[in-house]
């Protein structure tokens, strides 16, 4: 275990960011020490056979980030399933805003243990009320028919500017969340949504990876992807209308989230996140996303509906 990992394990909420942590061109912490803190956040405390407890980063915004609670809930579910049964799907609902100052209790219901499939339900609770629910299905590895859509033709991630370079001097306009330590390295392929243009692609494409090295734990890599999947998904809805968080009069929240995991992958290697929005109506926007490994392999599919209110 590295010194950074030891510090993260002792301080999972990140109350103390060491001055030696690397910063990007905007002065925002990133790299392995920041990633180690996210790993620590996902390493839930087991307080009963089917009950776990998690915390939120000290730098959290006014409510718990949806990707965090989804990742932690999947960790809780996975901790009650044999290691030879990887998760293949999850379906979740965001019920109430989470308070980052209060620990989150995850209660796991061992719904079914079949010969091939295992099903778990998880409810995340704060102050005695559910804030999030998740159902996940795990399967013994089997052989079968195999096909996948090809990856879009996009530039190599190393040829693209970093998030900090792309944001430039807009941190203040993007709000406090832009200043938070970044455990995920994000490189925009399509123009970032904060760049206003009449000629915009009707989708959002980014390369992303954990900003450091992850342990060889398949469940952790899947939970890291679940965390990252909520970072830019709703951008594909907003980009079609030329509006963006903090820069325009738009507010929103994740309503539900579903993921299907098709093939094994590493979340600390580059993944293309190709997102589009087939529909928006009734103050809700639907977004779909596909994760491709750098060799073109389709590894996961994501669908989310979000609450999106745009004021004139």
PDB file of C-alpha atoms in Angstrom:
ATOM      1  CA  UNK A   1       0.000   0.000   0.000  1.00  0.00           C
ATOM      2  CA  UNK A   2       1.344   3.441  -0.919  1.00  0.00           C
ATOM      3  CA  UNK A   3       1.593   6.303   1.591  1.00  0.00           C
ATOM      4  CA  UNK A   4      -1.227   8.051  -0.278  1.00  0.00           C
ATOM      5  CA  UNK A   5      -3.378   4.934  -0.014  1.00  0.00           C
ATOM      6  CA  UNK A   6      -2.704   4.675   3.730  1.00  0.00           C
ATOM      7  CA  UNK A   7      -3.668   8.319   4.167  1.00  0.00           C
ATOM      8  CA  UNK A   8      -6.835   7.810   2.118  1.00  0.00           C
ATOM      9  CA  UNK A   9      -7.852   4.752   4.134  1.00  0.00           C
ATOM     10  CA  UNK A  10      -7.414   6.722   7.360  1.00  0.00           C
ATOM     11  CA  UNK A  11      -9.266   9.735   5.971  1.00  0.00           C
ATOM     12  CA  UNK A  12     -11.752   8.484   3.312  1.00  0.00           C
ATOM     13  CA  UNK A  13     -13.775  11.694   3.334  1.00  0.00           C
ATOM     14  CA  UNK A  14     -10.677  13.663   2.342  1.00  0.00           C
ATOM     15  CA  UNK A  15     -10.734  16.096   5.240  1.00  0.00           C
ATOM     16  CA  UNK A  16      -7.019  16.742   4.747  1.00  0.00           C
ATOM     17  CA  UNK A  17      -5.543  17.131   1.231  1.00  0.00           C
ATOM     18  CA  UNK A  18      -1.752  16.876   1.476  1.00  0.00           C
ATOM     19  CA  UNK A  19       0.200  19.725  -0.095  1.00  0.00           C
ATOM     20  CA  UNK A  20       2.226  17.173  -2.083  1.00  0.00           C
ATOM     21  CA  UNK A  21      -0.828  16.104  -4.109  1.00  0.00           C
ATOM     22  CA  UNK A  22      -0.322  17.052  -7.792  1.00  0.00           C
ATOM     23  CA  UNK A  23      -2.476  19.843  -9.214  1.00  0.00           C
ATOM     24  CA  UNK A  24      -3.469  20.612 -12.797  1.00  0.00           C
ATOM     25  CA  UNK A  25      -3.059  23.914 -14.616  1.00  0.00           C
ATOM     26  CA  UNK A  26      -6.064  25.303 -12.699  1.00  0.00           C
ATOM     27  CA  UNK A  27      -4.664  24.327  -9.324  1.00  0.00           C
ATOM     28  CA  UNK A  28      -7.208  21.509  -8.811  1.00  0.00           C
ATOM     29  CA  UNK A  29      -5.842  18.322  -7.118  1.00  0.00           C
ATOM     30  CA  UNK A  30      -5.744  15.148  -9.219  1.00  0.00           C
ATOM     31  CA  UNK A  31      -3.670  11.992  -9.741  1.00  0.00           C
ATOM     32  CA  UNK A  32      -3.074   8.855  -7.676  1.00  0.00           C
ATOM     33  CA  UNK A  33      -3.575  10.432  -4.200  1.00  0.00           C
ATOM     34  CA  UNK A  34      -6.999  11.765  -5.234  1.00  0.00           C
ATOM     35  CA  UNK A  35      -7.905   8.418  -6.846  1.00  0.00           C
ATOM     36  CA  UNK A  36      -6.836   6.605  -3.657  1.00  0.00           C
ATOM     37  CA  UNK A  37      -9.380   8.693  -1.729  1.00  0.00           C
ATOM     38  CA  UNK A  38     -12.140   7.599  -4.103  1.00  0.00           C
ATOM     39  CA  UNK A  39     -11.047   3.975  -3.681  1.00  0.00           C
ATOM     40  CA  UNK A  40     -11.282   4.492   0.088  1.00  0.00           C
ATOM     41  CA  UNK A  41     -14.780   5.981  -0.288  1.00  0.00           C
ATOM     42  CA  UNK A  42     -15.857   2.850  -2.170  1.00  0.00           C
ATOM     43  CA  UNK A  43     -14.367   0.562   0.500  1.00  0.00           C
ATOM     44  CA  UNK A  44     -17.468   0.581   2.697  1.00  0.00           C
ATOM     45  CA  UNK A  45     -17.491  -0.201   6.401  1.00  0.00           C
ATOM     46  CA  UNK A  46     -19.389  -3.412   7.122  1.00  0.00           C
ATOM     47  CA  UNK A  47     -21.455  -2.896  10.259  1.00  0.00           C
ATOM     48  CA  UNK A  48     -23.689  -6.007   9.964  1.00  0.00           C
ATOM     49  CA  UNK A  49     -23.917  -9.033   7.666  1.00  0.00           C
ATOM     50  CA  UNK A  50     -26.010  -7.136   5.111  1.00  0.00           C
ATOM     51  CA  UNK A  51     -25.525  -3.534   6.265  1.00  0.00           C
ATOM     52  CA  UNK A  52     -22.719  -1.205   5.180  1.00  0.00           C
ATOM     53  CA  UNK A  53     -21.824   2.402   5.850  1.00  0.00           C
ATOM     54  CA  UNK A  54     -20.216   4.957   3.535  1.00  0.00           C
ATOM     55  CA  UNK A  55     -19.196   8.608   3.700  1.00  0.00           C
ATOM     56  CA  UNK A  56     -18.888  11.460   1.191  1.00  0.00           C
ATOM     57  CA  UNK A  57     -15.878  13.611   0.263  1.00  0.00           C
ATOM     58  CA  UNK A  58     -15.318  16.735   2.332  1.00  0.00           C
ATOM     59  CA  UNK A  59     -15.436  18.813  -0.879  1.00  0.00           C
ATOM     60  CA  UNK A  60     -18.914  17.591  -1.874  1.00  0.00           C
ATOM     61  CA  UNK A  61     -21.480  20.042  -3.262  1.00  0.00           C
ATOM     62  CA  UNK A  62     -24.781  20.612  -1.455  1.00  0.00           C
ATOM     63  CA  UNK A  63     -25.976  17.082  -2.256  1.00  0.00           C
ATOM     64  CA  UNK A  64     -24.269  13.728  -2.681  1.00  0.00           C
ATOM     65  CA  UNK A  65     -23.007  13.091  -6.232  1.00  0.00           C
ATOM     66  CA  UNK A  66     -25.192  10.465  -7.895  1.00  0.00           C
ATOM     67  CA  UNK A  67     -22.253   8.461  -9.229  1.00  0.00           C
ATOM     68  CA  UNK A  68     -20.887   8.135  -5.712  1.00  0.00           C
ATOM     69  CA  UNK A  69     -24.039   6.650  -4.183  1.00  0.00           C
ATOM     70  CA  UNK A  70     -24.480   4.338  -7.205  1.00  0.00           C
ATOM     71  CA  UNK A  71     -20.904   3.104  -6.906  1.00  0.00           C
ATOM     72  CA  UNK A  72     -21.164   2.593  -3.149  1.00  0.00           C
ATOM     73  CA  UNK A  73     -24.484   0.766  -3.444  1.00  0.00           C
ATOM     74  CA  UNK A  74     -22.997  -1.575  -6.046  1.00  0.00           C
ATOM     75  CA  UNK A  75     -20.051  -2.235  -3.737  1.00  0.00           C
ATOM     76  CA  UNK A  76     -22.508  -3.160  -0.963  1.00  0.00           C
ATOM     77  CA  UNK A  77     -24.376  -5.537  -3.264  1.00  0.00           C
ATOM     78  CA  UNK A  78     -21.178  -7.086  -4.606  1.00  0.00           C
ATOM     79  CA  UNK A  79     -19.788  -7.729  -1.126  1.00  0.00           C
ATOM     80  CA  UNK A  80     -22.622 -10.254  -0.569  1.00  0.00           C
ATOM     81  CA  UNK A  81     -22.065 -12.167  -3.847  1.00  0.00           C
ATOM     82  CA  UNK A  82     -19.435 -14.847  -4.633  1.00  0.00           C
ATOM     83  CA  UNK A  83     -16.476 -13.479  -6.597  1.00  0.00           C
ATOM     84  CA  UNK A  84     -17.101 -15.880  -9.497  1.00  0.00           C
ATOM     85  CA  UNK A  85     -20.345 -14.029 -10.322  1.00  0.00           C
ATOM     86  CA  UNK A  86     -19.572 -10.621 -11.865  1.00  0.00           C
ATOM     87  CA  UNK A  87     -22.328  -8.024 -12.091  1.00  0.00           C
ATOM     88  CA  UNK A  88     -23.994  -7.767 -15.494  1.00  0.00           C
ATOM     89  CA  UNK A  89     -26.665  -5.112 -14.858  1.00  0.00           C
ATOM     90  CA  UNK A  90     -27.974  -2.557 -12.405  1.00  0.00           C
ATOM     91  CA  UNK A  91     -31.147  -0.472 -12.254  1.00  0.00           C
ATOM     92  CA  UNK A  92     -31.422   2.390  -9.783  1.00  0.00           C
ATOM     93  CA  UNK A  93     -33.633   5.270  -8.680  1.00  0.00           C
ATOM     94  CA  UNK A  94     -32.543   8.490  -6.995  1.00  0.00           C
ATOM     95  CA  UNK A  95     -35.267   9.100  -4.406  1.00  0.00           C
ATOM     96  CA  UNK A  96     -34.096  12.033  -2.274  1.00  0.00           C
ATOM     97  CA  UNK A  97     -31.074  14.340  -2.355  1.00  0.00           C
ATOM     98  CA  UNK A  98     -28.293  12.925  -0.196  1.00  0.00           C
ATOM     99  CA  UNK A  99     -26.657  15.048   2.515  1.00  0.00           C
ATOM    100  CA  UNK A 100     -22.847  14.777   2.146  1.00  0.00           C
ATOM    101  CA  UNK A 101     -22.334  15.682   5.824  1.00  0.00           C
ATOM    102  CA  UNK A 102     -24.186  12.551   6.993  1.00  0.00           C
ATOM    103  CA  UNK A 103     -22.963   8.927   6.586  1.00  0.00           C
ATOM    104  CA  UNK A 104     -25.016   6.760   4.238  1.00  0.00           C
ATOM    105  CA  UNK A 105     -26.230   3.345   5.403  1.00  0.00           C
ATOM    106  CA  UNK A 106     -26.630   0.697   2.694  1.00  0.00           C
ATOM    107  CA  UNK A 107     -29.052  -2.140   3.475  1.00  0.00           C
ATOM    108  CA  UNK A 108     -28.720  -5.206   1.217  1.00  0.00           C
ATOM    109  CA  UNK A 109     -31.597  -7.615   0.536  1.00  0.00           C
ATOM    110  CA  UNK A 110     -30.328 -11.006  -0.688  1.00  0.00           C
ATOM    111  CA  UNK A 111     -33.250 -11.413  -3.059  1.00  0.00           C
ATOM    112  CA  UNK A 112     -32.168 -14.581  -4.872  1.00  0.00           C
ATOM    113  CA  UNK A 113     -29.223 -16.955  -5.166  1.00  0.00           C
ATOM    114  CA  UNK A 114     -29.856 -19.133  -8.211  1.00  0.00           C
ATOM    115  CA  UNK A 115     -27.674 -21.648 -10.025  1.00  0.00           C
ATOM    116  CA  UNK A 116     -26.532 -19.073 -12.602  1.00  0.00           C
ATOM    117  CA  UNK A 117     -27.846 -15.710 -11.437  1.00  0.00           C
ATOM    118  CA  UNK A 118     -27.763 -13.826  -8.156  1.00  0.00           C
ATOM    119  CA  UNK A 119     -30.023 -10.828  -7.475  1.00  0.00           C
ATOM    120  CA  UNK A 120     -29.527  -8.148  -4.839  1.00  0.00           C
ATOM    121  CA  UNK A 121     -31.522  -5.081  -3.820  1.00  0.00           C
ATOM    122  CA  UNK A 122     -29.898  -2.211  -1.960  1.00  0.00           C
ATOM    123  CA  UNK A 123     -31.503   0.758  -0.222  1.00  0.00           C
ATOM    124  CA  UNK A 124     -29.346   3.731   0.786  1.00  0.00           C
ATOM    125  CA  UNK A 125     -30.661   5.423   3.936  1.00  0.00           C
ATOM    126  CA  UNK A 126     -30.010   8.739   5.661  1.00  0.00           C
ATOM    127  CA  UNK A 127     -31.859   9.928   8.780  1.00  0.00           C
ATOM    128  CA  UNK A 128     -34.150   6.903   8.547  1.00  0.00           C
ATOM    129  CA  UNK A 129     -35.343   7.676   4.990  1.00  0.00           C
ATOM    130  CA  UNK A 130     -34.339   6.053   1.683  1.00  0.00           C
ATOM    131  CA  UNK A 131     -32.403   8.338  -0.665  1.00  0.00           C
ATOM    132  CA  UNK A 132     -31.531   5.751  -3.339  1.00  0.00           C
ATOM    133  CA  UNK A 133     -32.462   2.228  -4.355  1.00  0.00           C
ATOM    134  CA  UNK A 134     -30.619  -0.223  -6.586  1.00  0.00           C
ATOM    135  CA  UNK A 135     -31.266  -3.672  -8.014  1.00  0.00           C
ATOM    136  CA  UNK A 136     -28.292  -5.564  -9.414  1.00  0.00           C
ATOM    137  CA  UNK A 137     -27.934  -8.913 -11.116  1.00  0.00           C
ATOM    138  CA  UNK A 138     -24.803 -11.077 -11.084  1.00  0.00           C
ATOM    139  CA  UNK A 139     -24.094 -14.082 -13.327  1.00  0.00           C
ATOM    140  CA  UNK A 140     -21.712 -17.001 -13.519  1.00  0.00           C
ATOM    141  CA  UNK A 141     -19.455 -16.536 -16.545  1.00  0.00           C
ATOM    142  CA  UNK A 142     -20.872 -18.432 -19.543  1.00  0.00           C
ATOM    143  CA  UNK A 143     -20.065 -18.779 -23.249  1.00  0.00           C
ATOM    144  CA  UNK A 144     -22.608 -17.707 -25.884  1.00  0.00           C
ATOM    145  CA  UNK A 145     -23.223 -15.781 -29.080  1.00  0.00           C
ATOM    146  CA  UNK A 146     -21.140 -12.623 -29.356  1.00  0.00           C
ATOM    147  CA  UNK A 147     -21.477  -9.385 -31.343  1.00  0.00           C
ATOM    148  CA  UNK A 148     -21.190  -5.639 -30.705  1.00  0.00           C
ATOM    149  CA  UNK A 149     -21.570  -2.326 -32.504  1.00  0.00           C
ATOM    150  CA  UNK A 150     -18.283  -0.726 -33.574  1.00  0.00           C
ATOM    151  CA  UNK A 151     -16.692   2.196 -31.763  1.00  0.00           C
ATOM    152  CA  UNK A 152     -17.040   5.623 -33.418  1.00  0.00           C
ATOM    153  CA  UNK A 153     -13.982   7.007 -35.194  1.00  0.00           C
ATOM    154  CA  UNK A 154     -12.506   9.518 -32.712  1.00  0.00           C
ATOM    155  CA  UNK A 155      -9.100  11.060 -31.950  1.00  0.00           C
ATOM    156  CA  UNK A 156      -6.707   9.280 -29.602  1.00  0.00           C
ATOM    157  CA  UNK A 157      -7.164  10.454 -25.984  1.00  0.00           C
ATOM    158  CA  UNK A 158      -3.508  11.400 -25.552  1.00  0.00           C
ATOM    159  CA  UNK A 159      -3.859  13.868 -28.434  1.00  0.00           C
ATOM    160  CA  UNK A 160      -6.606  15.817 -26.622  1.00  0.00           C
ATOM    161  CA  UNK A 161      -6.161  18.533 -23.981  1.00  0.00           C
ATOM    162  CA  UNK A 162      -6.790  17.730 -20.333  1.00  0.00           C
ATOM    163  CA  UNK A 163      -9.957  18.845 -18.557  1.00  0.00           C
ATOM    164  CA  UNK A 164      -8.031  21.619 -16.832  1.00  0.00           C
ATOM    165  CA  UNK A 165      -6.637  22.868 -20.144  1.00  0.00           C
ATOM    166  CA  UNK A 166     -10.082  22.783 -21.757  1.00  0.00           C
ATOM    167  CA  UNK A 167     -11.790  24.598 -18.892  1.00  0.00           C
ATOM    168  CA  UNK A 168      -9.139  27.306 -18.957  1.00  0.00           C
ATOM    169  CA  UNK A 169     -10.307  30.363 -17.017  1.00  0.00           C
ATOM    170  CA  UNK A 170     -13.937  29.294 -16.700  1.00  0.00           C
ATOM    171  CA  UNK A 171     -13.688  27.617 -13.274  1.00  0.00           C
ATOM    172  CA  UNK A 172     -15.487  30.459 -11.504  1.00  0.00           C
ATOM    173  CA  UNK A 173     -18.351  30.399 -14.015  1.00  0.00           C
ATOM    174  CA  UNK A 174     -18.707  26.629 -13.689  1.00  0.00           C
ATOM    175  CA  UNK A 175     -19.147  26.907  -9.917  1.00  0.00           C
ATOM    176  CA  UNK A 176     -17.636  25.242  -6.879  1.00  0.00           C
ATOM    177  CA  UNK A 177     -17.964  21.716  -8.264  1.00  0.00           C
ATOM    178  CA  UNK A 178     -15.292  22.521 -10.864  1.00  0.00           C
ATOM    179  CA  UNK A 179     -12.783  23.111  -8.034  1.00  0.00           C
ATOM    180  CA  UNK A 180     -13.250  19.677  -6.461  1.00  0.00           C
ATOM    181  CA  UNK A 181     -10.374  17.163  -6.626  1.00  0.00           C
ATOM    182  CA  UNK A 182     -10.703  15.065  -9.786  1.00  0.00           C
ATOM    183  CA  UNK A 183     -10.055  11.298  -9.540  1.00  0.00           C
ATOM    184  CA  UNK A 184     -11.211  10.762 -13.163  1.00  0.00           C
ATOM    185  CA  UNK A 185      -9.162  12.015 -16.117  1.00  0.00           C
ATOM    186  CA  UNK A 186     -11.663  13.372 -18.681  1.00  0.00           C
ATOM    187  CA  UNK A 187     -10.754  14.429 -22.249  1.00  0.00           C
ATOM    188  CA  UNK A 188     -13.524  15.900 -24.432  1.00  0.00           C
ATOM    189  CA  UNK A 189     -13.712  14.653 -28.035  1.00  0.00           C
ATOM    190  CA  UNK A 190     -16.721  16.781 -28.967  1.00  0.00           C
ATOM    191  CA  UNK A 191     -16.640  20.467 -27.963  1.00  0.00           C
ATOM    192  CA  UNK A 192     -17.085  20.785 -24.191  1.00  0.00           C
ATOM    193  CA  UNK A 193     -20.676  21.763 -23.325  1.00  0.00           C
ATOM    194  CA  UNK A 194     -19.570  25.084 -21.823  1.00  0.00           C
ATOM    195  CA  UNK A 195     -18.284  26.192 -25.260  1.00  0.00           C
ATOM    196  CA  UNK A 196     -21.242  27.970 -26.852  1.00  0.00           C
ATOM    197  CA  UNK A 197     -21.562  27.406 -30.611  1.00  0.00           C
ATOM    198  CA  UNK A 198     -24.299  27.359 -33.233  1.00  0.00           C
ATOM    199  CA  UNK A 199     -22.692  24.320 -34.890  1.00  0.00           C
ATOM    200  CA  UNK A 200     -22.921  21.659 -32.206  1.00  0.00           C
ATOM    201  CA  UNK A 201     -22.873  17.892 -32.393  1.00  0.00           C
ATOM    202  CA  UNK A 202     -26.032  16.280 -31.013  1.00  0.00           C
ATOM    203  CA  UNK A 203     -23.984  14.072 -28.694  1.00  0.00           C
ATOM    204  CA  UNK A 204     -21.256  14.169 -26.078  1.00  0.00           C
ATOM    205  CA  UNK A 205     -18.083  12.120 -26.473  1.00  0.00           C
ATOM    206  CA  UNK A 206     -15.307  11.972 -23.890  1.00  0.00           C
ATOM    207  CA  UNK A 207     -12.396   9.717 -23.119  1.00  0.00           C
ATOM    208  CA  UNK A 208     -12.138   8.948 -19.409  1.00  0.00           C
ATOM    209  CA  UNK A 209     -10.112   6.790 -17.061  1.00  0.00           C
ATOM    210  CA  UNK A 210      -9.285   6.597 -13.377  1.00  0.00           C
ATOM    211  CA  UNK A 211      -6.420   9.046 -12.855  1.00  0.00           C
ATOM    212  CA  UNK A 212      -3.948   6.515 -11.487  1.00  0.00           C
ATOM    213  CA  UNK A 213      -3.675   2.760 -10.994  1.00  0.00           C
ATOM    214  CA  UNK A 214      -6.469   0.626  -9.534  1.00  0.00           C
ATOM    215  CA  UNK A 215      -6.071  -2.719  -7.724  1.00  0.00           C
ATOM    216  CA  UNK A 216      -6.894  -5.898  -9.678  1.00  0.00           C
ATOM    217  CA  UNK A 217     -10.436  -6.091  -8.316  1.00  0.00           C
ATOM    218  CA  UNK A 218     -13.074  -6.558 -11.042  1.00  0.00           C
ATOM    219  CA  UNK A 219     -15.906  -5.253  -8.857  1.00  0.00           C
ATOM    220  CA  UNK A 220     -13.944  -2.088  -8.058  1.00  0.00           C
ATOM    221  CA  UNK A 221     -13.374  -1.378 -11.766  1.00  0.00           C
ATOM    222  CA  UNK A 222     -17.097  -1.779 -12.458  1.00  0.00           C
ATOM    223  CA  UNK A 223     -18.009   0.470  -9.502  1.00  0.00           C
ATOM    224  CA  UNK A 224     -15.494   3.061 -10.708  1.00  0.00           C
ATOM    225  CA  UNK A 225     -17.209   3.051 -14.123  1.00  0.00           C
ATOM    226  CA  UNK A 226     -20.594   3.452 -12.401  1.00  0.00           C
ATOM    227  CA  UNK A 227     -19.173   6.475 -10.567  1.00  0.00           C
ATOM    228  CA  UNK A 228     -17.754   7.993 -13.774  1.00  0.00           C
ATOM    229  CA  UNK A 229     -20.879   7.271 -15.832  1.00  0.00           C
ATOM    230  CA  UNK A 230     -22.792  10.054 -14.052  1.00  0.00           C
ATOM    231  CA  UNK A 231     -20.181  12.743 -14.732  1.00  0.00           C
ATOM    232  CA  UNK A 232     -21.040  13.751 -18.313  1.00  0.00           C
ATOM    233  CA  UNK A 233     -24.112  11.735 -19.321  1.00  0.00           C
ATOM    234  CA  UNK A 234     -26.714  14.512 -19.063  1.00  0.00           C
ATOM    235  CA  UNK A 235     -24.396  16.809 -21.036  1.00  0.00           C
ATOM    236  CA  UNK A 236     -25.764  15.053 -24.121  1.00  0.00           C
ATOM    237  CA  UNK A 237     -29.220  16.474 -23.314  1.00  0.00           C
ATOM    238  CA  UNK A 238     -28.045  20.018 -22.578  1.00  0.00           C
ATOM    239  CA  UNK A 239     -25.675  20.258 -25.527  1.00  0.00           C
ATOM    240  CA  UNK A 240     -28.581  19.999 -27.991  1.00  0.00           C
ATOM    241  CA  UNK A 241     -30.072  23.150 -26.489  1.00  0.00           C
ATOM    242  CA  UNK A 242     -26.896  25.167 -25.967  1.00  0.00           C
ATOM    243  CA  UNK A 243     -27.224  25.431 -22.187  1.00  0.00           C
ATOM    244  CA  UNK A 244     -25.008  24.217 -19.359  1.00  0.00           C
ATOM    245  CA  UNK A 245     -24.942  23.929 -15.562  1.00  0.00           C
ATOM    246  CA  UNK A 246     -24.028  27.110 -13.672  1.00  0.00           C
ATOM    247  CA  UNK A 247     -23.542  29.115 -16.881  1.00  0.00           C
ATOM    248  CA  UNK A 248     -27.263  29.259 -17.705  1.00  0.00           C
ATOM    249  CA  UNK A 249     -30.517  29.155 -15.766  1.00  0.00           C
ATOM    250  CA  UNK A 250     -30.694  25.374 -15.753  1.00  0.00           C
ATOM    251  CA  UNK A 251     -31.088  23.024 -12.802  1.00  0.00           C
ATOM    252  CA  UNK A 252     -31.456  19.295 -12.653  1.00  0.00           C
ATOM    253  CA  UNK A 253     -30.839  15.977 -10.976  1.00  0.00           C
ATOM    254  CA  UNK A 254     -30.521  12.315 -11.896  1.00  0.00           C
ATOM    255  CA  UNK A 255     -33.837  10.468 -11.611  1.00  0.00           C
ATOM    256  CA  UNK A 256     -32.881   6.921 -12.528  1.00  0.00           C
ATOM    257  CA  UNK A 257     -29.832   5.092 -13.847  1.00  0.00           C
ATOM    258  CA  UNK A 258     -29.306   1.746 -15.557  1.00  0.00           C
ATOM    259  CA  UNK A 259     -26.128   0.013 -16.691  1.00  0.00           C
ATOM    260  CA  UNK A 260     -25.374  -3.214 -18.512  1.00  0.00           C
ATOM    261  CA  UNK A 261     -21.852  -4.621 -18.358  1.00  0.00           C
ATOM    262  CA  UNK A 262     -21.073  -6.623 -21.478  1.00  0.00           C
ATOM    263  CA  UNK A 263     -17.379  -7.523 -21.205  1.00  0.00           C
ATOM    264  CA  UNK A 264     -14.537  -7.191 -18.676  1.00  0.00           C
ATOM    265  CA  UNK A 265     -12.542  -3.943 -18.676  1.00  0.00           C
ATOM    266  CA  UNK A 266     -10.158  -1.870 -16.600  1.00  0.00           C
ATOM    267  CA  UNK A 267     -11.388   1.523 -15.441  1.00  0.00           C
ATOM    268  CA  UNK A 268      -7.797   2.817 -15.165  1.00  0.00           C
ATOM    269  CA  UNK A 269      -7.382   2.397 -18.927  1.00  0.00           C
ATOM    270  CA  UNK A 270      -8.962   4.759 -21.450  1.00  0.00           C
ATOM    271  CA  UNK A 271     -12.685   4.291 -22.101  1.00  0.00           C
ATOM    272  CA  UNK A 272     -14.601   6.237 -24.741  1.00  0.00           C
ATOM    273  CA  UNK A 273     -17.953   7.394 -23.347  1.00  0.00           C
ATOM    274  CA  UNK A 274     -20.208   8.034 -26.344  1.00  0.00           C
ATOM    275  CA  UNK A 275     -23.460   9.686 -25.200  1.00  0.00           C
ATOM    276  CA  UNK A 276     -26.582  10.911 -26.997  1.00  0.00           C
ATOM    277  CA  UNK A 277     -30.078  12.053 -26.055  1.00  0.00           C
ATOM    278  CA  UNK A 278     -32.994  10.527 -27.982  1.00  0.00           C
ATOM    279  CA  UNK A 279     -35.658  12.645 -26.258  1.00  0.00           C
ATOM    280  CA  UNK A 280     -36.405  15.447 -23.807  1.00  0.00           C
ATOM    281  CA  UNK A 281     -39.882  16.488 -22.635  1.00  0.00           C
ATOM    282  CA  UNK A 282     -41.872  17.246 -19.508  1.00  0.00           C
ATOM    283  CA  UNK A 283     -38.800  18.783 -17.778  1.00  0.00           C
ATOM    284  CA  UNK A 284     -37.009  15.430 -18.173  1.00  0.00           C
ATOM    285  CA  UNK A 285     -34.210  14.423 -20.507  1.00  0.00           C
ATOM    286  CA  UNK A 286     -33.237  10.896 -21.554  1.00  0.00           C
ATOM    287  CA  UNK A 287     -29.575  10.114 -22.200  1.00  0.00           C
ATOM    288  CA  UNK A 288     -27.883   6.960 -23.443  1.00  0.00           C
ATOM    289  CA  UNK A 289     -24.188   6.146 -23.240  1.00  0.00           C
ATOM    290  CA  UNK A 290     -21.813   3.471 -24.486  1.00  0.00           C
ATOM    291  CA  UNK A 291     -18.398   2.690 -23.004  1.00  0.00           C
ATOM    292  CA  UNK A 292     -15.760   1.421 -25.447  1.00  0.00           C
ATOM    293  CA  UNK A 293     -12.287   0.207 -24.525  1.00  0.00           C
ATOM    294  CA  UNK A 294      -9.478   1.815 -26.505  1.00  0.00           C
ATOM    295  CA  UNK A 295      -9.216  -1.275 -28.740  1.00  0.00           C
ATOM    296  CA  UNK A 296     -12.835  -0.690 -29.852  1.00  0.00           C
ATOM    297  CA  UNK A 297     -14.520  -3.277 -27.617  1.00  0.00           C
ATOM    298  CA  UNK A 298     -17.990  -2.301 -26.382  1.00  0.00           C
ATOM    299  CA  UNK A 299     -17.846  -2.955 -22.626  1.00  0.00           C
ATOM    300  CA  UNK A 300     -20.946  -1.278 -21.136  1.00  0.00           C
ATOM    301  CA  UNK A 301     -24.190   0.544 -21.965  1.00  0.00           C
ATOM    302  CA  UNK A 302     -25.824   3.223 -19.818  1.00  0.00           C
ATOM    303  CA  UNK A 303     -29.279   4.844 -19.805  1.00  0.00           C
ATOM    304  CA  UNK A 304     -30.375   7.659 -17.518  1.00  0.00           C
ATOM    305  CA  UNK A 305     -33.312  10.023 -17.240  1.00  0.00           C
ATOM    306  CA  UNK A 306     -32.702  13.328 -15.526  1.00  0.00           C
ATOM    307  CA  UNK A 307     -34.814  16.163 -14.238  1.00  0.00           C
ATOM    308  CA  UNK A 308     -33.903  19.268 -16.278  1.00  0.00           C
ATOM    309  CA  UNK A 309     -35.533  22.638 -15.697  1.00  0.00           C
ATOM    310  CA  UNK A 310     -34.502  25.536 -17.936  1.00  0.00           C
ATOM    311  CA  UNK A 311     -35.749  29.003 -16.980  1.00  0.00           C
ATOM    312  CA  UNK A 312     -36.145  31.845 -19.443  1.00  0.00           C
TER     313      UNK A 312
END
